[in-house]
mmCIF file of C-alpha atoms in Angstrom:
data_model
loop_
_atom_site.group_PDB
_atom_site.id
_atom_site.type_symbol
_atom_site.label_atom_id
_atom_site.label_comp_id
_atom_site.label_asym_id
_atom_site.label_seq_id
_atom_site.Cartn_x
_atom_site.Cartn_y
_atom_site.Cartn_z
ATOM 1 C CA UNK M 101 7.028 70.534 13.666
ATOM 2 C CA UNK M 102 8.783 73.854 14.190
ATOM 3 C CA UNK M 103 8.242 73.629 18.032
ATOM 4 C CA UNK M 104 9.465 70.075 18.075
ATOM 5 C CA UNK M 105 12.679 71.236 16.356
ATOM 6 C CA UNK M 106 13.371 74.262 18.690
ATOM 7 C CA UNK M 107 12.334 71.960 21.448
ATOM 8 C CA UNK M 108 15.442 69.635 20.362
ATOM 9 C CA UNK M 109 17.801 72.713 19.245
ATOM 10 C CA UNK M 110 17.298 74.002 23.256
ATOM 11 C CA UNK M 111 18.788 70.987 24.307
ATOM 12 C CA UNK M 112 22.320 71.335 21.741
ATOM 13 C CA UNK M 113 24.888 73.266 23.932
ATOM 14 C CA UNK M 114 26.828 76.046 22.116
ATOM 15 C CA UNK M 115 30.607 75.160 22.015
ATOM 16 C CA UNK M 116 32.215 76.024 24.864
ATOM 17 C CA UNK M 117 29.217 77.551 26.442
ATOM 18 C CA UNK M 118 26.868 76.625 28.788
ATOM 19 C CA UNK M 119 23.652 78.241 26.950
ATOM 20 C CA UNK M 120 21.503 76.236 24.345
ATOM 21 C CA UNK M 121 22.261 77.212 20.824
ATOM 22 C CA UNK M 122 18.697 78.628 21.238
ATOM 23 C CA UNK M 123 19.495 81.170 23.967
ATOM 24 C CA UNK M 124 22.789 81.759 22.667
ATOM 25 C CA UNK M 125 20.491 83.285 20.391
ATOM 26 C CA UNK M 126 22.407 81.980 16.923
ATOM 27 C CA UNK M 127 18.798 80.556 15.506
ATOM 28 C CA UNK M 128 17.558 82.235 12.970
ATOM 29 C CA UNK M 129 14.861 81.028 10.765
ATOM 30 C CA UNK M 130 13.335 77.638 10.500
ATOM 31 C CA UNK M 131 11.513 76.099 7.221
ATOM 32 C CA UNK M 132 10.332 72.385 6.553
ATOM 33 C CA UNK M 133 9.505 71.249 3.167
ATOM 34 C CA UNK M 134 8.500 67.232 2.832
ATOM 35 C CA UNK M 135 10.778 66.728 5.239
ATOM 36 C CA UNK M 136 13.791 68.578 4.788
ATOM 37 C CA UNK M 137 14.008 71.279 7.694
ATOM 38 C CA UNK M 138 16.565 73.972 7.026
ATOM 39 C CA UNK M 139 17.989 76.277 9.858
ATOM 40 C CA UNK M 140 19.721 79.660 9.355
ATOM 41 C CA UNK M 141 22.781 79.627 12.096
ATOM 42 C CA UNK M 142 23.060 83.455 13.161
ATOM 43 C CA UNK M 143 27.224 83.103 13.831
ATOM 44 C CA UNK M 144 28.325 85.756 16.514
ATOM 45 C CA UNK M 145 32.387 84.743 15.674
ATOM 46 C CA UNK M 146 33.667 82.836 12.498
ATOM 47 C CA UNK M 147 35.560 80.189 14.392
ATOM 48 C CA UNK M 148 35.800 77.403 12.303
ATOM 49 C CA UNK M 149 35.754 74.663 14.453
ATOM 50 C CA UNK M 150 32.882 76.018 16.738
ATOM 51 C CA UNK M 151 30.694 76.054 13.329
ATOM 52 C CA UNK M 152 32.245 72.123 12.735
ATOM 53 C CA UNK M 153 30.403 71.530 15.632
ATOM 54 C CA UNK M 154 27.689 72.977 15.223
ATOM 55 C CA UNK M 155 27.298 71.120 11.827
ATOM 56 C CA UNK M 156 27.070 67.960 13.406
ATOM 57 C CA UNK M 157 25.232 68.846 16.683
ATOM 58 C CA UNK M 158 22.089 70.131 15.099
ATOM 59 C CA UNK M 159 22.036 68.367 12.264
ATOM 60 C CA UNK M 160 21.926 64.788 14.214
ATOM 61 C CA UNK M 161 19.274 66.223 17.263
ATOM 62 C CA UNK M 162 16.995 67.603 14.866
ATOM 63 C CA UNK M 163 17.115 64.107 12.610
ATOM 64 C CA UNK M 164 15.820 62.968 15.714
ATOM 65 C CA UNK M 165 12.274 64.102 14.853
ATOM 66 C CA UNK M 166 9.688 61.415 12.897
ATOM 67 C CA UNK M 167 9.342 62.510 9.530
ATOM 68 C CA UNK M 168 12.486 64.701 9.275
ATOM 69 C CA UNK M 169 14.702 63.544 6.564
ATOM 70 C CA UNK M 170 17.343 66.136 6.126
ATOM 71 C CA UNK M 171 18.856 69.659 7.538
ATOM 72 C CA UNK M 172 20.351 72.231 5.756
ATOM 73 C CA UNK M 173 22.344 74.589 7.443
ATOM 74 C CA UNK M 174 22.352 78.208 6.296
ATOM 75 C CA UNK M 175 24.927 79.652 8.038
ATOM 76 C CA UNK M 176 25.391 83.567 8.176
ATOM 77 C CA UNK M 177 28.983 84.442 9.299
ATOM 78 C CA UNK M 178 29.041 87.944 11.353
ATOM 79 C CA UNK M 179 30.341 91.293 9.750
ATOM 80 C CA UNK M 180 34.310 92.595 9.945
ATOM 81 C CA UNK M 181 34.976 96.003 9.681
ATOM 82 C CA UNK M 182 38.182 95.202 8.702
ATOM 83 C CA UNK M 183 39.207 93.399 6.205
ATOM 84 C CA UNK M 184 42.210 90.610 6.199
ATOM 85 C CA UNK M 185 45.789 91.911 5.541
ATOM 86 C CA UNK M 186 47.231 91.836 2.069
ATOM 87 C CA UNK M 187 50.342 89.874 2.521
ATOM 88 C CA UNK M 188 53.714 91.721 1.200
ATOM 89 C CA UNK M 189 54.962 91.569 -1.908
ATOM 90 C CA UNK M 190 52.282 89.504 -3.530
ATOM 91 C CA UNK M 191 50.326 90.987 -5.532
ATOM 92 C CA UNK M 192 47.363 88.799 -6.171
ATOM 93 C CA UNK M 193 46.324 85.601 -4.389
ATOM 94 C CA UNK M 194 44.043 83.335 -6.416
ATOM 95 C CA UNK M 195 41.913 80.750 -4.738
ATOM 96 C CA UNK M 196 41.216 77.173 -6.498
ATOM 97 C CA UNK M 197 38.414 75.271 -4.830
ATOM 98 C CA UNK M 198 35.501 73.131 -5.958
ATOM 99 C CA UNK M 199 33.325 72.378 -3.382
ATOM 100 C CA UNK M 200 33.991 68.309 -3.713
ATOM 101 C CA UNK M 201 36.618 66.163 -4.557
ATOM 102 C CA UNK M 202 38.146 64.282 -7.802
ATOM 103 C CA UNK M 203 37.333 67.176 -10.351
ATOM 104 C CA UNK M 204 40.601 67.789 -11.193
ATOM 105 C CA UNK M 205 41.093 70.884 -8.674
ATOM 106 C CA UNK M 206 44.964 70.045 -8.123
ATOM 107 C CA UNK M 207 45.189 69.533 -11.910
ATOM 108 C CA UNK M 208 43.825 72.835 -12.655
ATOM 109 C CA UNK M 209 46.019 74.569 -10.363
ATOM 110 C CA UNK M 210 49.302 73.724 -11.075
ATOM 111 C CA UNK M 211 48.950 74.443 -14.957
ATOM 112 C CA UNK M 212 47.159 77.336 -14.331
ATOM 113 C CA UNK M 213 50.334 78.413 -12.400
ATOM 114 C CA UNK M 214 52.810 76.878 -14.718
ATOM 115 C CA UNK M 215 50.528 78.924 -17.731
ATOM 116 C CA UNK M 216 51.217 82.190 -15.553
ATOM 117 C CA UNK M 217 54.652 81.346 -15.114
ATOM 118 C CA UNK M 218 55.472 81.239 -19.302
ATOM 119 C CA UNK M 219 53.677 84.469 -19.551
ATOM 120 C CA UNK M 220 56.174 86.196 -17.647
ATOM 121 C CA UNK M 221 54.963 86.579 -14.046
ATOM 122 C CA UNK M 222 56.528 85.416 -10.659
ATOM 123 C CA UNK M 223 54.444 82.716 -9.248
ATOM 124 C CA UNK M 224 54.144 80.665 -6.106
ATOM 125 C CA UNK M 225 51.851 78.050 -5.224
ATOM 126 C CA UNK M 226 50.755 76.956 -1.732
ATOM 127 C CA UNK M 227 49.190 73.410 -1.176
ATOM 128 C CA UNK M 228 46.443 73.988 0.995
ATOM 129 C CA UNK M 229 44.665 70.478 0.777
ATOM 130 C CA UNK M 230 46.812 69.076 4.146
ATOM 131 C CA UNK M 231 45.085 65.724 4.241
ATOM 132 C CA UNK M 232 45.515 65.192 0.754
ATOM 133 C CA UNK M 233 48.781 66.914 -0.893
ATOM 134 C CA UNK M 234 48.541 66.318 -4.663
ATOM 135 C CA UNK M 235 50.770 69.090 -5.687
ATOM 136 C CA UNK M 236 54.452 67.118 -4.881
ATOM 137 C CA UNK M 237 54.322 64.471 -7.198
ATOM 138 C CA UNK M 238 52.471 66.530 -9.663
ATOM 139 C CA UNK M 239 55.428 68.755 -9.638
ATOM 140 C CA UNK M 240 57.991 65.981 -9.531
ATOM 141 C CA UNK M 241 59.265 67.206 -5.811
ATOM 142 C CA UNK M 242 58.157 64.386 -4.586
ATOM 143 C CA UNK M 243 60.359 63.096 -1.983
ATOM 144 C CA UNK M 244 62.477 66.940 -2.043
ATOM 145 C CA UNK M 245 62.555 68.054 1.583
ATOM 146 C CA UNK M 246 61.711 71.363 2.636
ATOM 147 C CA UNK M 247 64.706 74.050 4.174
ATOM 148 C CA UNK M 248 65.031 76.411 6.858
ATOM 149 C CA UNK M 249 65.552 80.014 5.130
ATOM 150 C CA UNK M 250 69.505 80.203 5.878
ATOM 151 C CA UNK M 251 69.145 83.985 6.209
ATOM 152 C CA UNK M 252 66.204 83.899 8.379
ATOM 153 C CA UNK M 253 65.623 80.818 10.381
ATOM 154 C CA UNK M 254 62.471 81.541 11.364
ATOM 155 C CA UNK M 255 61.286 81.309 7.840
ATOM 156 C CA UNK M 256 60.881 78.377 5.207
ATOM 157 C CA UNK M 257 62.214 78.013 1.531
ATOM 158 C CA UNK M 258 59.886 77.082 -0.605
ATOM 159 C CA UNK M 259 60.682 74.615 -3.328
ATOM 160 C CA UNK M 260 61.471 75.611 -6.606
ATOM 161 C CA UNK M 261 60.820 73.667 -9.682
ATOM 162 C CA UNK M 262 59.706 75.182 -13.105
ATOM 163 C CA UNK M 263 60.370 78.917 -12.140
ATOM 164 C CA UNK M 264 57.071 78.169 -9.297
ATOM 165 C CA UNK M 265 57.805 78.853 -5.913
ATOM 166 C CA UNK M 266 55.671 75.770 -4.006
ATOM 167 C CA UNK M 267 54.926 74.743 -0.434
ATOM 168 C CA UNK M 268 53.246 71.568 0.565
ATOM 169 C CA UNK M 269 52.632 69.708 3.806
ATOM 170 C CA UNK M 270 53.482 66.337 1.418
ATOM 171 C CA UNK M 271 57.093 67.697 1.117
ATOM 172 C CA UNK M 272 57.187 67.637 5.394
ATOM 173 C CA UNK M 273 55.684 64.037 5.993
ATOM 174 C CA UNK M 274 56.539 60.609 5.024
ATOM 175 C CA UNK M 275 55.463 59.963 1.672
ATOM 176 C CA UNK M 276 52.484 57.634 2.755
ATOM 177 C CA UNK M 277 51.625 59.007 6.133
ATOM 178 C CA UNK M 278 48.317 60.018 7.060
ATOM 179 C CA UNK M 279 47.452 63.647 8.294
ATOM 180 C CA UNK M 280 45.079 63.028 11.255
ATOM 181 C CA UNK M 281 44.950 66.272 12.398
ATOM 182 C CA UNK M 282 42.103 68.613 14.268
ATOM 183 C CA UNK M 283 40.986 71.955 12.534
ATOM 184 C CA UNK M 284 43.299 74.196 14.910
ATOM 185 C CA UNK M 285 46.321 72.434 13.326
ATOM 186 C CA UNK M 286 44.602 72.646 10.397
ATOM 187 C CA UNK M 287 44.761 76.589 10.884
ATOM 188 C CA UNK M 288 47.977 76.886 12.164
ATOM 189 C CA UNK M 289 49.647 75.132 9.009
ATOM 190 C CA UNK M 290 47.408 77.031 6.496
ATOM 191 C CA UNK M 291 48.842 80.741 8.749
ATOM 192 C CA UNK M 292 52.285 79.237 8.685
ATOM 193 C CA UNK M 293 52.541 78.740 5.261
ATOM 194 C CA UNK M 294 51.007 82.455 4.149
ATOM 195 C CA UNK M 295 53.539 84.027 6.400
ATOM 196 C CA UNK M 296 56.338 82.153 7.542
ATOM 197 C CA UNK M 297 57.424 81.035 3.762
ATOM 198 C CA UNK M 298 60.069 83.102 2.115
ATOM 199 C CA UNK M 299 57.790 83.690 -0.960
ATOM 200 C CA UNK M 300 59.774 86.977 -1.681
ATOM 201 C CA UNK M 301 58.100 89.146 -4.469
ATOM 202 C CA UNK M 302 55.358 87.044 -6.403
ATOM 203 C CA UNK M 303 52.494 88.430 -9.244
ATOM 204 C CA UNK M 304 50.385 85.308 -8.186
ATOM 205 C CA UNK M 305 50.228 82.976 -5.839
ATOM 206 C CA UNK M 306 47.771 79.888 -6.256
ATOM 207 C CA UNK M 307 46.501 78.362 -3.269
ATOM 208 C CA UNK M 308 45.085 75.030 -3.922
ATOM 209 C CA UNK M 309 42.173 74.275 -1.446
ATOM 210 C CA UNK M 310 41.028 70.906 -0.180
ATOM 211 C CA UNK M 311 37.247 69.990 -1.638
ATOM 212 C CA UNK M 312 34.249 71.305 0.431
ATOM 213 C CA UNK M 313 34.050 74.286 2.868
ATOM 214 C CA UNK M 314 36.126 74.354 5.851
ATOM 215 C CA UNK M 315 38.558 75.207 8.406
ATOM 216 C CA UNK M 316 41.042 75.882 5.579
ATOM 217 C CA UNK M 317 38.865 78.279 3.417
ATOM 218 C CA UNK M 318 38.186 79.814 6.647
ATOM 219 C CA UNK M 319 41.738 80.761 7.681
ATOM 220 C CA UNK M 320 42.851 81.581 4.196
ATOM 221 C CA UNK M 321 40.042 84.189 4.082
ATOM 222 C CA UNK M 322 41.025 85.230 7.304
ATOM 223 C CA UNK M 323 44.407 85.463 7.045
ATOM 224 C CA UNK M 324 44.806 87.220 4.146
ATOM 225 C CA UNK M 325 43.332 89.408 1.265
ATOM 226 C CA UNK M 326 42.202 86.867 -1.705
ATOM 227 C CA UNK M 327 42.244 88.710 -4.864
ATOM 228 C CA UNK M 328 40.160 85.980 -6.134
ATOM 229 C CA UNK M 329 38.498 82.548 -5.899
ATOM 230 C CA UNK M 330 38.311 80.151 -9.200
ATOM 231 C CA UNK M 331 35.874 77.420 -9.026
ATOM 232 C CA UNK M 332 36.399 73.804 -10.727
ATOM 233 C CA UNK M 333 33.931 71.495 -12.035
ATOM 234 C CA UNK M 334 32.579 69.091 -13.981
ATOM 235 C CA UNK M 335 29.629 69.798 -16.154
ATOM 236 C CA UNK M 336 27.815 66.747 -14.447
ATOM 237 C CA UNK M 337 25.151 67.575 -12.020
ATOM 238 C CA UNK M 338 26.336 66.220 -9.010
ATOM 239 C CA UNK M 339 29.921 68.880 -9.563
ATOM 240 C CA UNK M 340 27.815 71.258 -9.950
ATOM 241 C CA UNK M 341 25.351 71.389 -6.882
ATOM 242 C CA UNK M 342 28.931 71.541 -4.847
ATOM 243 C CA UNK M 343 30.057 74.428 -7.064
ATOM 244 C CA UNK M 344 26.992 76.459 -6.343
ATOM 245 C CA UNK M 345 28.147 75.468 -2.345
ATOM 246 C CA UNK M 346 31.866 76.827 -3.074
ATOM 247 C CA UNK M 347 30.237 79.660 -4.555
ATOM 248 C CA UNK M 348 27.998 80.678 -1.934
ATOM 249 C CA UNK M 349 30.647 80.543 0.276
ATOM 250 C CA UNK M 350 32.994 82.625 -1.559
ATOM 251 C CA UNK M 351 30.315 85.512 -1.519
ATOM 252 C CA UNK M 352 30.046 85.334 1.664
ATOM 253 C CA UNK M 353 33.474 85.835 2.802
ATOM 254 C CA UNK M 354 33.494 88.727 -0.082
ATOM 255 C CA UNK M 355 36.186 86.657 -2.324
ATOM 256 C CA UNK M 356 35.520 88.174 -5.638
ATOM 257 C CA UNK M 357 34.978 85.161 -8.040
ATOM 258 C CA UNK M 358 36.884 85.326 -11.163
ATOM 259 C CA UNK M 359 35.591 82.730 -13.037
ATOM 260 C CA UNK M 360 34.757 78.682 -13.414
ATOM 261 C CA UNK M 361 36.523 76.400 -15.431
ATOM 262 C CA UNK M 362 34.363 73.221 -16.920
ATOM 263 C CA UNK M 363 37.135 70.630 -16.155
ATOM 264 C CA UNK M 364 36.480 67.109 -18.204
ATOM 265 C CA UNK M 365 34.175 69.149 -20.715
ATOM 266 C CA UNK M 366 34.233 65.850 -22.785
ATOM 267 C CA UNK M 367 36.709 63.317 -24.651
ATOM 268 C CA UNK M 368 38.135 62.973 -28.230
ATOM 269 C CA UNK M 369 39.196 59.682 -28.913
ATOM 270 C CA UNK M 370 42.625 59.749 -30.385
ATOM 271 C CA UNK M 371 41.812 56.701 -33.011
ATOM 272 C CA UNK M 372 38.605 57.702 -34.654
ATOM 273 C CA UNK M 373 38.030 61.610 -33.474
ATOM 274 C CA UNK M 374 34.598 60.794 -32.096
ATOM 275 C CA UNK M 375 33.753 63.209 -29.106
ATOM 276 C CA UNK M 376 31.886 61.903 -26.122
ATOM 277 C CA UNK M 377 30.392 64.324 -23.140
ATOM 278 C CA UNK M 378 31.033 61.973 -20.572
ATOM 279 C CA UNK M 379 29.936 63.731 -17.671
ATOM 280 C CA UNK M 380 28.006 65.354 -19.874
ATOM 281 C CA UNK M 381 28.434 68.953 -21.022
ATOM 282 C CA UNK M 382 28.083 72.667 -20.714
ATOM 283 C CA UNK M 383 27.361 72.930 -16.906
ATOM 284 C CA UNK M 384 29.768 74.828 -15.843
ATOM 285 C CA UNK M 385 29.011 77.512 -18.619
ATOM 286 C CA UNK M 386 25.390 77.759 -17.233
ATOM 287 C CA UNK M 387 26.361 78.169 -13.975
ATOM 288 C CA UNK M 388 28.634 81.297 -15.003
ATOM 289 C CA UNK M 389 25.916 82.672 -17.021
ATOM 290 C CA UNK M 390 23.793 81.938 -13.670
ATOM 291 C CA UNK M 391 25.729 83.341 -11.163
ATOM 292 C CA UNK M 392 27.075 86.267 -13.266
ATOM 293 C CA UNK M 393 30.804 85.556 -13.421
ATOM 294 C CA UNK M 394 33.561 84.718 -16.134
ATOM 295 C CA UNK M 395 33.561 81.863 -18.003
ATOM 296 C CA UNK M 396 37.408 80.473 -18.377
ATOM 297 C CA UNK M 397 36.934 77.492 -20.103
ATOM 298 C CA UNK M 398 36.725 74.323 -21.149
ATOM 299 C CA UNK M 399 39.334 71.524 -20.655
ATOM 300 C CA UNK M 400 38.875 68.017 -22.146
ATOM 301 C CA UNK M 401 39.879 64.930 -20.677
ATOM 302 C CA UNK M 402 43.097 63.315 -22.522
ATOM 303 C CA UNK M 403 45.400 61.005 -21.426
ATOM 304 C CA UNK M 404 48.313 63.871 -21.652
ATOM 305 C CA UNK M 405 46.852 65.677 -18.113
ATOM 306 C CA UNK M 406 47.311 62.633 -16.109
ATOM 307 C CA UNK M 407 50.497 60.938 -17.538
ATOM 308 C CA UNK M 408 51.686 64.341 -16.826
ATOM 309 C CA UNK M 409 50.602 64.611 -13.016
ATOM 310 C CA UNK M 410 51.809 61.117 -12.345
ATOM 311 C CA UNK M 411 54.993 61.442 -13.631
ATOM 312 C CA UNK M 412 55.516 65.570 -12.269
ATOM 313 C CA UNK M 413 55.240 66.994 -15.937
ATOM 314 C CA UNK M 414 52.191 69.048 -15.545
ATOM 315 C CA UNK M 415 50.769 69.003 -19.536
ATOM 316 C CA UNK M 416 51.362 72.368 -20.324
ATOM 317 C CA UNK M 417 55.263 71.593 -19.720
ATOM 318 C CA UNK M 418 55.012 68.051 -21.395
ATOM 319 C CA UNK M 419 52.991 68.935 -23.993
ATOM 320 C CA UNK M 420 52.517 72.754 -24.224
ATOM 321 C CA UNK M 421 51.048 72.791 -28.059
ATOM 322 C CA UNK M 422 48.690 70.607 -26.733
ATOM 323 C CA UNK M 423 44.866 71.645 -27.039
ATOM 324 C CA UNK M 424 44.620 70.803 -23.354
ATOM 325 C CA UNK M 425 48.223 73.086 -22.530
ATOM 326 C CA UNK M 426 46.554 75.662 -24.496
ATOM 327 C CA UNK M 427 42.915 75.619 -23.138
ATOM 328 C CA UNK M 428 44.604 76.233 -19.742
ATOM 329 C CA UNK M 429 47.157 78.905 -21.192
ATOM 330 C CA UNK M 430 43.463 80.415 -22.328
ATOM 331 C CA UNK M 431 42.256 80.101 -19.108
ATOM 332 C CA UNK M 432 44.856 81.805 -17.545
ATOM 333 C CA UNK M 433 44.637 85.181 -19.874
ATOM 334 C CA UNK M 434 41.147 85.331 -18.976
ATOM 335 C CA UNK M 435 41.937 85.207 -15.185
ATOM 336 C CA UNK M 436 44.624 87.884 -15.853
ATOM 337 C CA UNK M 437 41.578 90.157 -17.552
ATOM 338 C CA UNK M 438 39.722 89.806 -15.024
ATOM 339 C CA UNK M 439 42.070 91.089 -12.618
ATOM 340 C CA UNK M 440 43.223 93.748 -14.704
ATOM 341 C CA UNK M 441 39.378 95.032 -15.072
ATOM 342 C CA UNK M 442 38.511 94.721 -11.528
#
C-alpha cells in the first residue's frame, strides 16, 4: 500500500509550487495500521496556510486508496535560530487553548485574569478566538466600541473593565455578524492586536485561543515570546485526546506548558449535596502526571460560572467566596509558581 500512497501523494502539488509534495521533498515517513495510514510532513517554512492546505490535499488523495480509512498527519515544523520577540513591557504572556471547543476555554480565561488582577498584578487580555469572540459579553463590554489611542493614532485602546486591559474582534463587528475570513486575515488581526494595542506595562497578558491548532496559534507563537501555554479540559475522553493534540503542539513550537486545568471536574447539587462526575473524572490529572507538567486544578460545574458569563460578571467577581472563584484564584497561584520557578 505504501507505493499506492506515494503514487497518489506525487500527484498533490505543493502550494504555490509546481513540484509534487513528493519532490518537494516534505514526505517523511509512511505507516499503515488496519487502515489508518499516517504521514510525517517534513515542513521547509511554518506558513500556516500552506500547511491548511496541505491538511486537506493529502488527506482526501490518499483516502482515495481501497481499504484506507484514515490519515494522520505528523507534521514537523522546521528549526528557528531565533526565537520570537518578547513584546515590551509585558512581562509574561500566558496562552489558554484546548485543542476543541465548548470546554469552557473562554471561561477559564477571563477568571484566571480577573484572579491575577485581585492579587495585585497588571493584566490584559487579548481575544484571540476571531470567529468566535466570547470574551465581550463575558466581560459585560458587550456592545462598548473600541478607540483610536488619542496620543498615538496609529495605536488602539484597549477596553478597560475590572482593572483588565481587553481587546476583542467582537468589540469591532456587529454584534451578530459572522467572521468569514481567510487565515492571512486571520494573521494580520492576531499581529495587530500584539502590537498595535496600547497595552502599556502589563505582568500578564492572557491570550484566549480559538479550539484546535491553527493559523492563530501559529502567529501568536510567531509573533511573540509565550511565557507559557495552559491547557483546558474536561476529564471526559473525547477532551482529552484534543488536549494531548494542543499539547503536542505546544512542544513543538517550544511554549513551555504550565499546567492543565480539569474544567467541569464534576457537579454538587445545591438541594441534596450529592456529587456527580458527569463527564466523568480525574482526566485531566492523569494527563499532567503523563505528560510531566503542573496540575492547576479542578473546577466544578455550578450554575454561578455561567449566570456570570451571560450576564458579564465573571464568578470570581460575582461570587468571589465561591468554591468555584476560589478554585480558579488556586489556579492562578499555581500558574504564578510556576513562572516564578522556571
Amino acid at each position: 500500500m505504501i507505493d499506492k500512497i506515494k503514487e497518489e501523494l506525487n500527484k498533490v502539488f505543493y502550494p504555490g509550487k509546481t513540484n509534487s509534495v513528493i519532490k518537494e521533498g516534505v514526505i517523511g515517513n509512511i505507516t499503515t495500521e488496519d487502515g489508518v495510514v499516517s504521514i510525517e510532513l517534513l515542513m521547509k517554512e511554518d506558513n500556516p496556510n500552506v500547511i491548511q492546505l496541505l491538511q486537506k490535499s493529502i488527506p482526501n488523495a490518499v483516502k482515495k486508496i481501497e481499504g484506507v480509512k484514515d490519515v494522520n498527519l505528523i507534521i514537523n515544523l522546521p528549526k528557528h535560530d531565533e526565537e520570537p520577540p518578547k513584546l515590551q513591557n509585558i512581562r509574561y504572556i500566558l496562552a489558554t487553548t484546548s485543542g476543541k471547543g465548548g470546554v469552557g476555554k473562554s471561561t477559564v480565561s477571563v477568571n484566571l485574569a480577573i484572579s491575577l488582577s485581585k492579587f495585585g498584578y497588571k493584566v490584559g487580555l487579548l481575544d484571540a478566538d476571531i470567529y468566535g469572540p466570547n470574551i465581550p459579553r463575558m466581560m459585560g463590554i458587550d456592545g462598548i466600541p473600541v478607540a483610536l489611542d488619542p496620543k498615538n493614532k496609529d495605536k488602539i485602546l484597549p477596553i478597560v473593565k475590572y482593572g483588565i486591559k481587553i481587546i476583542s474582534i467582537g468589540s469591532m463587528i456587529p454584534k451578530d455578524a459572522a467572521v468569514i475570513w481567510r487565515g492571512p486575515l486571520i494573521n494580520q488581526v492576531i499581529k495587530q492586536f500584539l502590537n498595535d494595542v496600547t497595552w502599556g506595562e502589563l505582568d500578564f497578558l492572557i491570550v484566549d485561543l480559538p479550539p484546535g491548532t491553527g493559523d492563530a496559534q501559529l502567529t501568536l507563537a510567531q509573533e511573540a515570546k509565550v511565557s507559557g501555554g495552559i491547557i483546558v479540559t474536561t476529564p471526559q475522553n473525547v477532551a482529552l485526546d484534543d488536549a494531548a493534540k494542543a499539547y503536542d503542539f505546544f512542544v513543538k513550537l517550544k511554549v513551555p506548558v504550565v499546567g492543565v486545568i480539569e474544567n467541569m471536574s464534576y457537579f454538587v447539587c445545591p438541594k441534596c449535596g450529592y456529587r456527580s462526575d458527569i463527564f466523568s473524572h480525574g482526566g485531566g490529572e492523569a494527563f499532567a502526571k503523563k505528560t510531566k507538567i503542573p496540575f492547576l486544578g479542578e473546577i466544578p460545574i455550578d450554575i454561578q460560572i455561567r449566570e456570570g458569563g451571560d450576564e458579564g460578571s465573571p464568578v470570581s467577581i460575582s461570587a468571589p467566596d465561591s468554591v468555584v472563584a476560589k478554585a480558579f484564584a488556586d489556579a492562578a497561584r499555581s500558574i504564578i509558581e510556576t513562572l516564578k520557578n522556571a
